[in-house]
Tab-separated table of C-alpha atoms (C1' of nucleotides) in Angstrom:
chain	number	residue	atom	x	y	z
A	1	UNK	CA	-2.670	13.203	-74.353
A	2	UNK	CA	-5.746	11.086	-72.943
A	3	UNK	CA	-6.782	11.082	-76.597
A	4	UNK	CA	-3.733	9.065	-77.072
A	5	UNK	CA	-5.470	6.350	-74.055
A	6	UNK	CA	-8.346	7.031	-75.790
A	7	UNK	CA	-7.070	5.042	-79.257
A	8	UNK	CA	-4.584	2.834	-77.716
A	9	UNK	CA	-7.621	1.196	-76.233
A	10	UNK	CA	-9.238	1.113	-78.873
A	11	UNK	CA	-6.456	-0.092	-80.791
A	12	UNK	CA	-6.884	-3.962	-80.618
A	13	UNK	CA	-9.353	-6.052	-81.447
A	14	UNK	CA	-10.634	-8.026	-78.861
A	15	UNK	CA	-11.708	-4.499	-77.273
A	16	UNK	CA	-12.950	-2.812	-79.967
A	17	UNK	CA	-14.933	-6.164	-80.798
A	18	UNK	CA	-15.579	-5.863	-76.827
A	19	UNK	CA	-16.782	-1.963	-77.306
A	20	UNK	CA	-19.304	-2.868	-79.964
A	21	UNK	CA	-21.406	-5.928	-78.005
A	22	UNK	CA	-21.852	-2.838	-75.594
A	23	UNK	CA	-22.994	-0.769	-77.453
A	24	UNK	CA	-25.207	-3.071	-78.896
A	25	UNK	CA	-25.920	-5.378	-75.796
A	26	UNK	CA	-26.410	-3.491	-72.930
A	27	UNK	CA	-24.066	-3.485	-69.744
A	28	UNK	CA	-23.486	-7.071	-68.194
A	29	UNK	CA	-20.977	-8.788	-66.247
A	30	UNK	CA	-16.816	-9.354	-67.058
A	31	UNK	CA	-17.516	-13.217	-67.724
A	32	UNK	CA	-20.243	-12.405	-70.212
A	33	UNK	CA	-18.208	-10.038	-71.903
A	34	UNK	CA	-15.860	-12.639	-71.600
A	35	UNK	CA	-17.108	-15.129	-73.884
A	36	UNK	CA	-16.651	-16.385	-77.614
A	37	UNK	CA	-13.650	-13.868	-77.221
A	38	UNK	CA	-11.000	-17.328	-78.060
A	39	UNK	CA	-9.659	-16.164	-74.968
A	40	UNK	CA	-9.800	-16.999	-71.077
A	41	UNK	CA	-11.752	-15.418	-68.924
A	42	UNK	CA	-7.927	-13.753	-67.393
A	43	UNK	CA	-7.039	-12.664	-70.315
A	44	UNK	CA	-10.180	-10.404	-71.408
A	45	UNK	CA	-10.209	-9.227	-67.789
A	46	UNK	CA	-6.582	-7.773	-68.869
A	47	UNK	CA	-8.056	-6.455	-71.569
A	48	UNK	CA	-10.819	-4.845	-69.629
A	49	UNK	CA	-8.745	-2.776	-67.498
A	50	UNK	CA	-6.677	-0.891	-70.366
A	51	UNK	CA	-10.303	-0.073	-71.195
A	52	UNK	CA	-11.292	1.395	-68.030
A	53	UNK	CA	-8.259	2.982	-67.479
A	54	UNK	CA	-8.495	5.326	-70.907
A	55	UNK	CA	-12.287	5.400	-69.066
A	56	UNK	CA	-13.737	3.603	-71.930
A	57	UNK	CA	-15.801	1.482	-70.086
A	58	UNK	CA	-17.466	1.141	-65.828
A	59	UNK	CA	-16.116	-1.149	-63.532
A	60	UNK	CA	-18.432	-1.908	-60.655
A	61	UNK	CA	-19.267	-4.876	-58.379
A	62	UNK	CA	-22.327	-5.558	-57.782
A	63	UNK	CA	-22.358	-8.190	-54.926
A	64	UNK	CA	-20.498	-11.354	-56.832
A	65	UNK	CA	-19.829	-9.613	-59.939
A	66	UNK	CA	-18.401	-6.855	-61.459
A	67	UNK	CA	-20.830	-4.432	-64.457
A	68	UNK	CA	-19.462	-3.418	-67.300
A	69	UNK	CA	-20.822	-0.953	-69.444
A	70	UNK	CA	-19.509	1.895	-71.684
A	71	UNK	CA	-18.963	5.636	-70.950
A	72	UNK	CA	-20.071	7.343	-74.019
A	73	UNK	CA	-18.515	10.651	-73.339
A	74	UNK	CA	-14.369	8.217	-74.254
A	75	UNK	CA	-15.917	8.167	-77.939
A	76	UNK	CA	-17.026	11.385	-78.111
A	77	UNK	CA	-13.653	12.751	-76.894
A	78	UNK	CA	-11.732	10.294	-79.876
A	79	UNK	CA	-14.606	11.799	-82.279
A	80	UNK	CA	-13.589	15.529	-81.462
A	81	UNK	CA	-10.024	15.068	-81.000
A	82	UNK	CA	-10.369	13.431	-85.548
A	83	UNK	CA	-12.644	16.176	-85.882
A	84	UNK	CA	-10.546	18.886	-84.596
A	85	UNK	CA	-7.131	17.274	-86.682
A	86	UNK	CA	-9.147	17.118	-90.377
A	87	UNK	CA	-10.154	20.819	-89.220
A	88	UNK	CA	-6.894	21.893	-89.540
A	89	UNK	CA	-6.014	20.088	-92.033
A	90	UNK	CA	-8.929	21.597	-93.750
A	91	UNK	CA	-7.401	25.328	-93.350
A	92	UNK	CA	-4.472	24.184	-94.275
A	93	UNK	CA	-6.054	23.930	-97.036
A	94	UNK	CA	-8.063	26.299	-97.863
A	95	UNK	CA	-4.363	28.407	-97.037
A	96	UNK	CA	-2.908	26.326	-99.852
A	97	UNK	CA	-4.894	27.143	-102.680
A	98	UNK	CA	-6.089	30.461	-102.026
A	99	UNK	CA	-1.867	30.898	-102.111
A	100	UNK	CA	-1.680	29.084	-105.363
A	101	UNK	CA	-4.724	31.897	-106.856
A	102	UNK	CA	-2.595	34.606	-105.770
A	103	UNK	CA	0.429	33.865	-107.169
A	104	UNK	CA	-1.229	32.696	-109.795
A	105	UNK	CA	-4.277	35.502	-110.794
B	1	UNK	CA	-10.072	-4.756	-87.907
B	2	UNK	CA	-8.550	-2.256	-90.445
B	3	UNK	CA	-9.858	0.255	-87.583
B	4	UNK	CA	-8.075	-1.188	-85.529
B	5	UNK	CA	-4.703	-0.783	-86.426
B	6	UNK	CA	-5.285	2.522	-87.091
B	7	UNK	CA	-6.401	3.631	-83.766
B	8	UNK	CA	-3.700	1.653	-82.348
B	9	UNK	CA	-0.940	4.326	-84.566
B	10	UNK	CA	-2.595	7.022	-83.176
B	11	UNK	CA	-2.923	5.545	-79.709
B	12	UNK	CA	0.880	7.333	-78.843
B	13	UNK	CA	1.924	10.664	-78.171
B	14	UNK	CA	4.436	10.627	-79.916
B	15	UNK	CA	3.002	9.543	-83.510
B	16	UNK	CA	-0.434	11.314	-81.991
B	17	UNK	CA	2.193	15.049	-82.459
B	18	UNK	CA	3.631	13.127	-85.710
B	19	UNK	CA	-0.139	13.644	-87.291
B	20	UNK	CA	-1.105	16.918	-85.520
B	21	UNK	CA	2.130	18.217	-87.325
B	22	UNK	CA	1.181	16.590	-90.264
B	23	UNK	CA	-2.273	18.730	-90.393
B	24	UNK	CA	-0.979	21.781	-89.589
B	25	UNK	CA	2.058	22.242	-91.705
B	26	UNK	CA	2.418	20.375	-94.484
B	27	UNK	CA	4.529	17.641	-95.797
B	28	UNK	CA	7.806	17.570	-94.696
B	29	UNK	CA	10.742	14.270	-94.485
B	30	UNK	CA	11.454	11.989	-91.826
B	31	UNK	CA	14.324	14.442	-90.392
B	32	UNK	CA	11.746	16.821	-90.170
B	33	UNK	CA	9.061	15.594	-88.571
B	34	UNK	CA	11.904	13.701	-86.091
B	35	UNK	CA	13.095	17.300	-84.832
B	36	UNK	CA	12.046	17.721	-81.231
B	37	UNK	CA	9.855	14.449	-79.961
B	38	UNK	CA	12.979	13.573	-77.815
B	39	UNK	CA	14.018	10.578	-79.514
B	40	UNK	CA	16.451	10.172	-82.191
B	41	UNK	CA	15.227	9.977	-86.196
B	42	UNK	CA	16.007	6.055	-86.049
B	43	UNK	CA	13.733	6.191	-83.321
B	44	UNK	CA	10.825	7.662	-84.806
B	45	UNK	CA	11.358	6.552	-88.115
B	46	UNK	CA	10.051	3.235	-86.614
B	47	UNK	CA	6.992	5.500	-85.454
B	48	UNK	CA	6.668	6.840	-89.029
B	49	UNK	CA	6.539	3.484	-90.446
B	50	UNK	CA	3.932	1.944	-87.821
B	51	UNK	CA	1.111	5.356	-88.957
B	52	UNK	CA	2.243	4.420	-92.408
B	53	UNK	CA	1.577	0.345	-92.185
B	54	UNK	CA	-2.130	2.084	-90.805
B	55	UNK	CA	-2.124	4.010	-93.853
B	56	UNK	CA	-1.865	7.216	-91.653
B	57	UNK	CA	0.559	8.705	-93.192
B	58	UNK	CA	2.306	7.992	-96.888
B	59	UNK	CA	6.019	8.413	-97.961
B	60	UNK	CA	7.093	8.203	-100.457
B	61	UNK	CA	10.582	8.993	-101.290
B	62	UNK	CA	11.787	11.930	-103.873
B	63	UNK	CA	15.597	11.456	-104.113
B	64	UNK	CA	18.181	11.718	-100.825
B	65	UNK	CA	14.975	12.188	-99.024
B	66	UNK	CA	11.639	10.695	-97.971
B	67	UNK	CA	8.552	12.988	-97.758
B	68	UNK	CA	6.139	12.566	-95.415
B	69	UNK	CA	2.175	12.791	-96.071
B	70	UNK	CA	-0.958	12.120	-93.926
B	71	UNK	CA	-3.201	9.868	-95.685
B	72	UNK	CA	-7.245	11.824	-94.253
B	73	UNK	CA	-8.714	8.871	-95.272
B	74	UNK	CA	-7.961	6.238	-92.636
B	75	UNK	CA	-8.331	9.735	-90.096
B	76	UNK	CA	-12.162	9.595	-91.801
B	77	UNK	CA	-12.489	5.763	-91.553
B	78	UNK	CA	-11.618	6.029	-87.629
B	79	UNK	CA	-14.154	9.125	-87.251
B	80	UNK	CA	-16.779	7.042	-89.385
B	81	UNK	CA	-16.451	4.206	-86.595
B	82	UNK	CA	-16.980	6.044	-83.981
B	83	UNK	CA	-19.860	7.428	-85.195
B	84	UNK	CA	-21.343	4.593	-85.938
B	85	UNK	CA	-20.951	2.672	-82.268
B	86	UNK	CA	-22.318	5.894	-81.501
B	87	UNK	CA	-25.406	5.148	-84.070
B	88	UNK	CA	-26.238	1.945	-81.884
B	89	UNK	CA	-25.375	2.607	-78.607
B	90	UNK	CA	-28.759	5.614	-79.444
B	91	UNK	CA	-30.764	2.781	-81.465
B	92	UNK	CA	-30.589	1.232	-77.928
B	93	UNK	CA	-31.281	3.488	-75.727
B	94	UNK	CA	-34.152	5.017	-78.193
B	95	UNK	CA	-34.673	1.244	-77.678
B	96	UNK	CA	-34.417	0.830	-73.596
B	97	UNK	CA	-36.751	4.652	-73.335
B	98	UNK	CA	-39.695	2.561	-75.536
B	99	UNK	CA	-39.312	-0.378	-73.698
B	100	UNK	CA	-39.469	1.707	-70.348
B	101	UNK	CA	-42.105	4.068	-71.702
B	102	UNK	CA	-44.645	0.589	-72.385
B	103	UNK	CA	-44.040	-1.185	-69.390
B	104	UNK	CA	-44.534	1.757	-67.124
B	105	UNK	CA	-47.650	3.632	-68.932
C	1	DA	C1'	35.876	16.012	-106.042
C	2	DA	C1'	35.359	15.725	-101.384
C	3	DA	C1'	31.652	17.535	-97.184
C	4	DA	C1'	27.298	17.360	-95.239
C	5	DA	C1'	23.337	15.570	-95.552
C	6	DA	C1'	19.313	12.273	-95.569
C	7	DT	C1'	18.352	7.699	-95.525
C	8	DG	C1'	18.236	2.345	-95.365
C	9	DC	C1'	20.129	-1.598	-92.284
C	10	DA	C1'	20.951	-5.004	-89.702
C	11	DC	C1'	21.454	-5.987	-83.826
C	12	DC	C1'	20.438	-4.862	-79.500
C	13	DA	C1'	18.543	-4.152	-74.189
C	14	DA	C1'	14.498	-2.587	-71.962
C	15	DA	C1'	10.117	-2.833	-71.005
C	16	DA	C1'	5.348	-3.006	-72.044
C	17	DT	C1'	2.219	-6.671	-73.728
C	18	DG	C1'	-1.287	-10.350	-74.772
C	19	DG	C1'	-1.701	-15.054	-72.717
C	20	DT	C1'	-2.506	-18.689	-69.569
C	21	DT	C1'	-2.266	-21.411	-64.852
C	22	DG	C1'	-3.737	-21.788	-60.422
C	23	DC	C1'	-5.756	-20.612	-56.221
C	24	DA	C1'	-7.735	-18.678	-52.546
C	25	DT	C1'	-12.040	-15.468	-51.844
C	26	DT	C1'	-16.630	-13.721	-51.872
C	27	DT	C1'	-21.595	-14.780	-52.566
C	28	DC	C1'	-25.461	-16.163	-54.788
C	29	DA	C1'	-28.161	-20.356	-55.021
C	30	DT	C1'	-30.081	-24.614	-53.814
D	1	DA	C1'	-24.230	-25.107	-44.535
D	2	DT	C1'	-22.064	-26.921	-48.760
D	3	DG	C1'	-21.527	-26.103	-53.666
D	4	DA	C1'	-21.711	-23.727	-57.578
D	5	DA	C1'	-20.310	-19.281	-59.639
D	6	DA	C1'	-18.190	-14.344	-60.184
D	7	DT	C1'	-14.519	-12.054	-59.263
D	8	DG	C1'	-8.812	-11.177	-57.701
D	9	DC	C1'	-4.374	-12.329	-57.478
D	10	DA	C1'	0.371	-13.428	-58.219
D	11	DA	C1'	3.900	-16.086	-61.227
D	12	DC	C1'	4.708	-17.240	-64.934
D	13	DC	C1'	5.701	-17.059	-70.575
D	14	DA	C1'	6.730	-15.224	-75.321
D	15	DT	C1'	6.639	-12.081	-78.646
D	16	DT	C1'	6.478	-7.514	-79.379
D	17	DT	C1'	7.080	-2.903	-79.572
D	18	DT	C1'	10.010	1.030	-77.770
D	19	DG	C1'	14.534	2.920	-78.047
D	20	DG	C1'	18.853	2.691	-79.004
D	21	DT	C1'	24.357	2.521	-81.259
D	22	DG	C1'	27.192	1.819	-85.417
D	23	DC	C1'	27.188	2.324	-89.510
D	24	DA	C1'	26.546	1.894	-94.761
D	25	DT	C1'	24.525	4.076	-99.143
D	26	DT	C1'	22.738	7.347	-101.265
D	27	DT	C1'	22.012	12.191	-103.370
D	28	DT	C1'	23.246	17.033	-103.156
D	29	DT	C1'	25.857	21.366	-101.955
D	30	DT	C1'	29.979	23.261	-102.564
DNA sequence: AAAAAATGCACCAAAATGGTTGCATTTCAT
DNA sequence: ATGAAATGCAACCATTTTGGTGCATTTTTT
């Protein structure tokens, strides 16, 4: 289940903050996005790797630094997954409603 | 960030499978939802607790057993969070586009 | 009343996570 | 050419997570 990995990547306050920063500001370096998180650069780097493994972000070396950028497709995938869950839920509720109406006319 | 906890709860294949079962079938007991997952009931029970802590599901004792049911509001919250991320992303892209058009008329 | 079912609780072990420090390497700027 | 900046890598540590076993307890069922 690829969705689980994306959810997992988003399931941490620091990583979620990183993603939020990327949606607001543009792409930036690892050092830049690691500032003001209360952890070291090396610590932040591990979080970035988790996000990259789930393809929530992309890391591309550019000379001396590495550019961090958002991969919006992953967010779409996650949202679609939830939407589908809700659709199934609604289908079930509808079936239940029809059943009750049929049994108690 | 409450969203992080919800994402975290969804970020595991077994827990995601449990949620999916709940959207399809109706509420059921702990034993029922723990079957066919490849782990013991006690193991499954811990996953259920994670989901309950994040309010993705509700656990209500009912005589001898405990009924497991989905709390759809949590899914909505998670979806809304992603939707908002995407909105910010789009706002930024639009701003960038307008900027480029202005600079290179 | 006795057996069976559903669950809780406590404890245990292995693995993963989150975070650190220290140091080496590459690349850019002066 | 030298120094500063950005990064990578490895080792290490504490904590949490994942999963298990064993046993006690409470309800149903027969």
